[in-house]
Coordinates of C-alpha atoms in Angstrom, one line a residue:
X1 CA -8.6 112.6 43.6
X2 CA -8.3 111.3 40.4
X3 CA -9.3 113.0 37.4
X4 CA -12.2 112.3 35.4
X5 CA -12.3 110.8 32.4
X6 CA -14.0 111.7 29.5
X7 CA -13.6 109.7 26.1
X8 CA -14.5 110.1 22.2
X9 CA -14.8 112.9 20.0
X10 CA -12.7 113.6 16.6
X11 CA -9.6 113.0 15.5
X12 CA -7.5 116.1 14.1
X13 CA -4.4 118.1 15.3
X14 CA -4.7 121.8 14.9
X15 CA -7.8 124.1 14.8
X16 CA -8.1 125.7 11.3
X17 CA -11.3 125.8 9.0
X18 CA -13.5 124.4 6.6
X19 CA -17.0 125.7 5.3
X20 CA -19.4 128.0 4.7
X21 CA -22.4 129.5 5.8
X22 CA -26.0 128.4 6.6
X23 CA -28.4 128.0 9.0
X24 CA -29.9 124.4 10.7
X25 CA -32.7 123.2 12.3
X26 CA -35.1 119.7 12.4
X27 CA -34.8 116.1 13.2
X28 CA -32.7 114.7 16.5
X29 CA -30.0 112.4 16.5
X30 CA -26.1 113.5 17.8
X31 CA -25.1 110.2 18.6
X32 CA -24.7 106.5 17.5
X33 CA -22.8 105.8 14.1
X34 CA -24.8 108.5 12.5
X35 CA -25.2 106.3 9.5
X36 CA -27.7 108.2 7.1
X37 CA -31.1 107.1 7.3
X38 CA -32.7 110.4 5.4
X39 CA -33.9 110.4 1.9
X40 CA -31.8 113.3 0.9
X41 CA -32.0 113.1 -3.5
X42 CA -28.5 112.8 -4.7
X43 CA -28.5 115.6 -6.6
X44 CA -29.4 118.0 -3.4
X45 CA -30.8 121.5 -3.9
X46 CA -28.1 122.7 -6.2
X47 CA -26.8 125.2 -7.1
X48 CA -24.9 125.4 -3.6
X49 CA -22.8 128.5 -3.2
X50 CA -20.6 128.7 0.0
X51 CA -18.2 131.3 1.1
X52 CA -14.5 131.7 2.8
X53 CA -13.5 134.3 5.4
X54 CA -13.1 136.8 3.2
X55 CA -16.5 136.1 1.0
X56 CA -15.0 134.3 -1.4
X57 CA -17.3 132.0 -3.0
X58 CA -17.5 128.7 -4.3
X59 CA -20.7 127.5 -6.2
X60 CA -21.7 123.9 -6.6
X61 CA -23.8 122.6 -9.6
X62 CA -23.9 119.3 -8.8
X63 CA -22.8 116.8 -5.8
X64 CA -19.1 116.1 -5.4
X65 CA -18.3 112.4 -6.2
X66 CA -15.1 112.3 -4.8
X67 CA -13.9 114.4 -2.0
X68 CA -10.7 114.3 0.2
X69 CA -10.7 115.6 3.8
X70 CA -7.6 117.2 5.6
X71 CA -8.6 115.0 9.1
X72 CA -10.4 113.1 11.1
X73 CA -12.9 115.7 12.0
X74 CA -13.9 116.4 8.5
X75 CA -14.1 112.9 7.6
X76 CA -16.2 112.0 10.5
X77 CA -18.5 114.8 9.9
X78 CA -19.3 113.2 6.1
X79 CA -19.7 109.7 8.0
X80 CA -22.4 111.1 10.1
X81 CA -23.7 113.0 7.0
X82 CA -24.1 110.1 5.0
X83 CA -21.6 110.9 2.8
X84 CA -19.0 108.9 3.8
X85 CA -18.8 106.7 0.5
X86 CA -17.4 109.5 -1.3
X87 CA -14.7 110.2 0.4
X88 CA -11.5 109.0 -1.6
X89 CA -8.4 110.2 1.2
X90 CA -7.9 112.0 3.9
X91 CA -4.9 113.6 6.4
X92 CA -4.8 113.2 9.8
X93 CA -6.3 109.6 10.1
X94 CA -8.7 108.7 13.0
X95 CA -6.8 106.1 15.4
X96 CA -8.1 102.4 15.4
X97 CA -11.0 103.0 18.0
X98 CA -11.3 106.5 17.9
X99 CA -14.6 107.2 16.5
X100 CA -17.7 106.1 17.9
X101 CA -19.7 102.8 16.7
X102 CA -19.8 102.0 13.2
X103 CA -18.2 105.1 12.2
X104 CA -15.0 103.6 13.3
X105 CA -14.7 100.6 10.8
X106 CA -16.0 102.5 7.8
X107 CA -13.2 105.4 8.6
X108 CA -10.4 103.1 8.3
X109 CA -11.6 102.0 5.1
X110 CA -10.8 105.4 4.0
X111 CA -7.2 105.7 1.9
X112 CA -4.7 107.5 3.9
X113 CA -3.3 110.7 1.9
X114 CA -1.2 112.1 4.6
X115 CA -0.1 110.5 8.3
X116 CA -0.4 114.7 8.8
X117 CA -0.7 117.0 6.5
X118 CA -1.7 115.6 2.9
X119 CA 1.6 116.8 0.7
X120 CA 0.7 119.5 -1.7
X121 CA 1.6 116.9 -4.7
X122 CA -0.7 113.9 -3.6
X123 CA -3.6 116.4 -2.9
X124 CA -3.8 118.0 -6.3
X125 CA -2.9 114.7 -8.1
X126 CA -5.9 112.5 -5.8
X127 CA -8.6 113.0 -8.6
X128 CA -11.1 114.5 -5.9
X129 CA -13.2 117.2 -7.0
X130 CA -13.8 118.5 -3.5
X131 CA -11.3 119.3 -0.7
X132 CA -12.7 119.8 3.1
X133 CA -10.3 121.7 4.7
X134 CA -9.9 122.5 8.5
X135 CA -7.4 124.2 8.7
X136 CA -6.7 127.9 7.7
X137 CA -3.3 127.1 6.6
X138 CA -1.3 124.1 6.2
X139 CA 2.0 126.4 5.4
X140 CA 4.5 125.9 8.5
X141 CA 2.8 122.9 10.1
X142 CA 6.0 120.4 9.5
X143 CA 6.8 117.6 7.9
X144 CA 8.6 119.0 4.9
X145 CA 5.8 119.0 2.9
X146 CA 6.1 122.4 0.9
X147 CA 3.0 125.3 1.1
X148 CA -0.5 124.5 0.5
X149 CA -1.8 124.7 -3.1
X150 CA -2.6 127.7 -4.6
X151 CA -6.1 128.6 -5.5
X152 CA -4.9 128.5 -9.0
X153 CA -3.3 125.1 -8.7
X154 CA -6.9 123.8 -7.1
X155 CA -8.6 125.0 -10.0
X156 CA -6.1 123.6 -12.5
X157 CA -6.2 120.2 -10.6
X158 CA -10.4 120.3 -11.0
X159 CA -10.7 120.6 -7.0
X160 CA -13.1 122.9 -5.1
X161 CA -11.5 123.7 -1.8
X162 CA -13.9 125.0 1.2
X163 CA -13.3 125.7 4.7
X164 CA -15.3 125.1 8.2
X165 CA -15.8 129.0 9.0
X166 CA -16.2 128.2 12.8
X167 CA -12.8 127.5 12.8
X168 CA -11.1 129.2 10.0
X169 CA -12.7 132.5 10.6
X170 CA -12.6 132.6 14.8
X171 CA -9.6 134.9 14.8
X172 CA -11.3 137.4 12.7
X173 CA -14.3 136.9 14.7
X174 CA -15.8 140.8 16.0
X175 CA -17.3 139.2 19.5
X176 CA -17.3 136.0 21.7
X177 CA -18.7 132.9 20.5
X178 CA -21.1 132.1 23.1
X179 CA -22.9 129.1 21.3
X180 CA -22.3 126.5 18.6
X181 CA -24.5 128.4 15.5
X182 CA -21.3 128.7 13.4
X183 CA -20.8 125.0 13.9
X184 CA -24.3 124.0 13.3
X185 CA -24.2 126.5 10.2
X186 CA -21.0 124.2 9.0
X187 CA -23.0 121.0 9.3
X188 CA -25.9 122.3 7.4
X189 CA -23.7 123.8 4.8
X190 CA -21.9 120.5 4.5
X191 CA -25.4 118.9 3.7
X192 CA -26.1 120.8 1.5
X193 CA -23.2 120.8 -0.5
X194 CA -23.4 116.9 -0.3
X195 CA -26.9 116.6 -0.6
X196 CA -27.5 115.3 2.7
X197 CA -29.3 118.6 3.7
X198 CA -32.0 116.2 5.9
X199 CA -29.3 114.4 7.9
X200 CA -27.7 117.8 8.7
X201 CA -31.0 119.2 10.0
X202 CA -31.2 116.1 11.9
X203 CA -27.5 116.4 13.5
X204 CA -28.1 119.8 14.1
X205 CA -31.4 119.4 15.8
X206 CA -29.8 116.8 17.9
X207 CA -26.9 119.3 19.0
X208 CA -29.5 122.1 19.8
X209 CA -31.6 119.5 22.0
X210 CA -28.6 118.0 24.3
X211 CA -27.3 121.8 24.6
X212 CA -31.3 122.9 25.8
X213 CA -31.4 120.1 28.3
X214 CA -28.0 121.4 29.9
X215 CA -29.3 125.0 29.9
X216 CA -32.2 124.2 31.5
X217 CA -30.6 122.1 33.9
X218 CA -27.7 124.8 34.8
X219 CA -28.3 128.0 32.7
X220 CA -30.0 129.8 35.6
X221 CA -27.2 129.9 37.9
X222 CA -25.8 133.7 38.3
X223 CA -22.7 133.9 36.6
X224 CA -20.5 134.8 39.9
X225 CA -21.7 131.3 40.9
X226 CA -20.4 129.7 37.8
X227 CA -16.7 127.7 38.3
X228 CA -14.0 129.1 36.4
X229 CA -12.8 126.6 33.8
X230 CA -9.1 126.6 32.0
X231 CA -8.4 124.7 28.8
X232 CA -5.4 123.4 29.2
X233 CA -3.6 122.4 25.6
X234 CA -0.9 120.2 26.8
X235 CA -0.1 119.4 23.5
X236 CA 1.0 122.9 22.8
X237 CA 3.5 122.9 24.9
X238 CA 4.0 123.2 28.8
X239 CA 6.9 125.9 28.7
X240 CA 4.2 128.8 27.6
X241 CA 0.9 127.8 27.7
X242 CA -1.2 128.4 24.7
X243 CA -4.6 129.6 26.1
X244 CA -8.4 129.5 24.5
X245 CA -9.6 132.9 23.9
X246 CA -13.5 134.2 23.6
X247 CA -13.4 133.7 19.8
X248 CA -12.6 130.4 19.6
X249 CA -15.3 127.6 19.6
X250 CA -14.1 125.8 23.1
X251 CA -15.3 129.4 24.9
X252 CA -18.6 128.6 23.5
X253 CA -18.5 125.0 25.0
X254 CA -17.5 125.9 28.4
X255 CA -19.7 129.2 28.5
X256 CA -22.8 126.8 27.4
X257 CA -21.7 124.1 30.3
X258 CA -22.3 126.5 33.1
X259 CA -18.7 127.5 33.6
X260 CA -16.6 130.8 33.0
X261 CA -13.6 130.7 30.5
X262 CA -10.9 132.4 32.6
X263 CA -9.1 133.4 29.4
X264 CA -12.5 135.1 28.0
X265 CA -11.3 138.3 28.5
X266 CA -8.6 137.8 25.4
X267 CA -9.7 138.9 21.9
X268 CA -9.1 136.2 19.2
X269 CA -8.7 132.7 19.1
X270 CA -5.6 131.7 20.9
X271 CA -3.0 133.4 22.7
X272 CA 0.3 132.4 24.7
X273 CA 0.4 133.9 28.3
X274 CA 2.9 133.2 31.3
X275 CA 1.8 130.6 33.9
X276 CA 2.2 133.7 36.5
X277 CA -1.4 134.1 34.3
X278 CA -2.7 131.0 34.9
X279 CA -1.7 131.0 38.8
X280 CA -3.6 134.5 39.0
X281 CA -6.3 133.3 37.5
X282 CA -6.7 130.2 39.9
X283 CA -9.7 128.3 38.2
X284 CA -11.9 125.9 39.8
X285 CA -11.7 123.7 36.8
X286 CA -9.0 122.4 34.4
X287 CA -9.9 120.4 31.3
X288 CA -6.5 118.5 30.4
X289 CA -6.8 119.3 26.6
X290 CA -4.9 116.2 24.7
X291 CA -5.0 115.5 21.2
X292 CA -6.2 112.1 20.2
X293 CA -2.9 109.7 20.2
X294 CA -5.0 107.0 18.2
X295 CA -5.6 104.4 20.7
X296 CA -7.6 104.2 24.4
X297 CA -4.3 103.4 25.9
X298 CA -2.7 106.0 23.8
X299 CA -4.4 108.6 25.1
X300 CA -4.7 107.3 28.9
X301 CA -0.9 107.6 28.6
X302 CA -1.1 111.1 27.3
X303 CA -3.9 112.1 30.4
X304 CA -1.4 110.7 32.8
X305 CA 1.4 112.6 31.6
X306 CA -0.8 116.1 31.4
X307 CA -1.6 115.0 35.1
X308 CA 1.8 114.5 36.3
X309 CA 3.2 117.6 34.8
X310 CA 0.3 119.9 36.5
X311 CA 0.9 118.0 39.9
X312 CA 4.7 118.1 39.8
X313 CA 5.5 121.5 38.1
X314 CA 6.2 124.6 41.1
X315 CA 4.2 127.0 38.9
X316 CA 1.0 124.9 39.4
X317 CA 0.8 122.4 41.7
X318 CA -0.7 124.8 44.0
X319 CA -3.8 125.6 41.9
X320 CA -6.9 125.0 43.2
X321 CA -8.0 122.9 40.4
X322 CA -5.3 120.6 40.9
X323 CA -5.0 120.2 44.5
X324 CA -8.8 119.3 44.1
X325 CA -8.5 117.2 41.7
X326 CA -10.7 118.9 39.3
X327 CA -9.0 118.0 36.4
X328 CA -11.2 116.9 33.5
X329 CA -10.1 114.5 30.5
X330 CA -11.7 115.4 27.6
X331 CA -10.1 115.7 24.0
X332 CA -8.7 118.6 22.6
X333 CA -10.8 118.1 19.0
X334 CA -14.1 117.4 20.7
X335 CA -13.7 120.9 22.5
X336 CA -12.1 122.9 20.1
X337 CA -12.8 121.7 16.5
X338 CA -16.1 121.7 15.1
X339 CA -18.4 119.0 15.4
X340 CA -21.6 117.0 16.5
X341 CA -19.4 116.4 19.5
X342 CA -19.1 119.8 20.7
X343 CA -22.3 119.0 21.9
X344 CA -21.5 116.0 23.8
X345 CA -19.0 117.8 25.7
X346 CA -21.1 120.5 26.8
X347 CA -22.9 118.1 28.5
X348 CA -19.7 116.2 29.8
X349 CA -18.6 119.5 31.5
X350 CA -21.9 120.0 32.9
X351 CA -22.9 116.6 34.8
X352 CA -19.2 117.4 36.2
X353 CA -19.3 120.8 37.2
X354 CA -23.0 120.1 38.7
X355 CA -23.5 116.7 39.6
X356 CA -26.9 115.7 40.1
X357 CA -28.3 118.2 37.6
X358 CA -27.6 117.1 34.6
X359 CA -28.6 113.7 33.1

C-alpha cells in the first residue's frame, strides 16, 4: 500500500526558538496567501515587551523597520502577518514552490543572507533592527560559521533579538504539550511587535477553528481506541532514531489529531533511543518526517527514500505501520516548528487516521 502524501508547510531545518508571551483570539483565516487585510496601525500598541526562556525582557517602543529572519518558517509568519515588506534578509530560505500561494513569490524576493545559518558577521552587519530567531542556538550547527552573536554584540549592532518560545523553551517545559496555545501566543506576540495584531488574531482564530472541528469529529474517541503514532525524523539519521517527546509541538499536533504519540512518556523535546524501542512500541502509523528539500520533486524523492529504508531495514520492515502501508508523507517543519500550518497538520493526520470523519 502506497504511503499517503501531504505537502506544504514551512521550510526550516532545526528546532529551537523564537518569541515571547501573549494570547490570541478573534477572526478566522489560516490558509491562502496570508496577505494582510487588517487595519493594523504601523505604530501598533507600543511599547511592547517580550521575554525569552530565562525571563530576560526586550522592549519595543515602536515597530521594527528592518527585520532579519533565521529561516523560512519565521519569514512565512511575517508574510502571513503582512509584515513581509520589512524583511531585509533571511537564513534557510524556502525553496521555489514550497510556500503556499502568493507567499512563494514574495518570499523569494527576500535577500538570502545564508543558505543555512546566517554567518555571524553578516547578521551583525545586515542593518537590521530586529532578528527573529527560530533556533535555540546557532552554535555547533555546522558550516564553519562560528558562534552566534552574544547579547552584547546584538546590542552594539542595534539589533533586538527575540525567540519563538513555543520551540525555544520546549525542553524546559514542566508538563506535556497537548495543545497549540504556545504557538498561538507566539503568533500573537509577533503581531504585537510588528503592529499587525489584528491580522495575528485572525490567523490564530483560524487555527483554533480548524483544530476545534477536528476535536469535534474525533475528540470523543477513547484514548485506548486512538491509533498509536510515531514521528520518524528521517533527517536526524537512521542509525539511532531521534524521537519526539512530550514537550515538543509535534506531541500536541499528534494528540489533537486523535492519535497517541508512542514516545509521549519521555519528558523533554527530543531523545535518542534504539530501534528496539521503536519495535517495542510497534506503532499503528508512522509519519515520514522529511525536511523541505526546496521542490516538490526533491521532497518526493526524500519521502521515497525514507519509505524504502523502513521497508528494507531488518529492524523496521516488520512494524505494523510499515506492513500496512500506514506511512504519512507530511513535512517535518509543519509538524515540529511553530506556525499556522501546525493546525493544518492536525487536520491532515486526523483525516488519514479517521477516514470519513474529518472534512
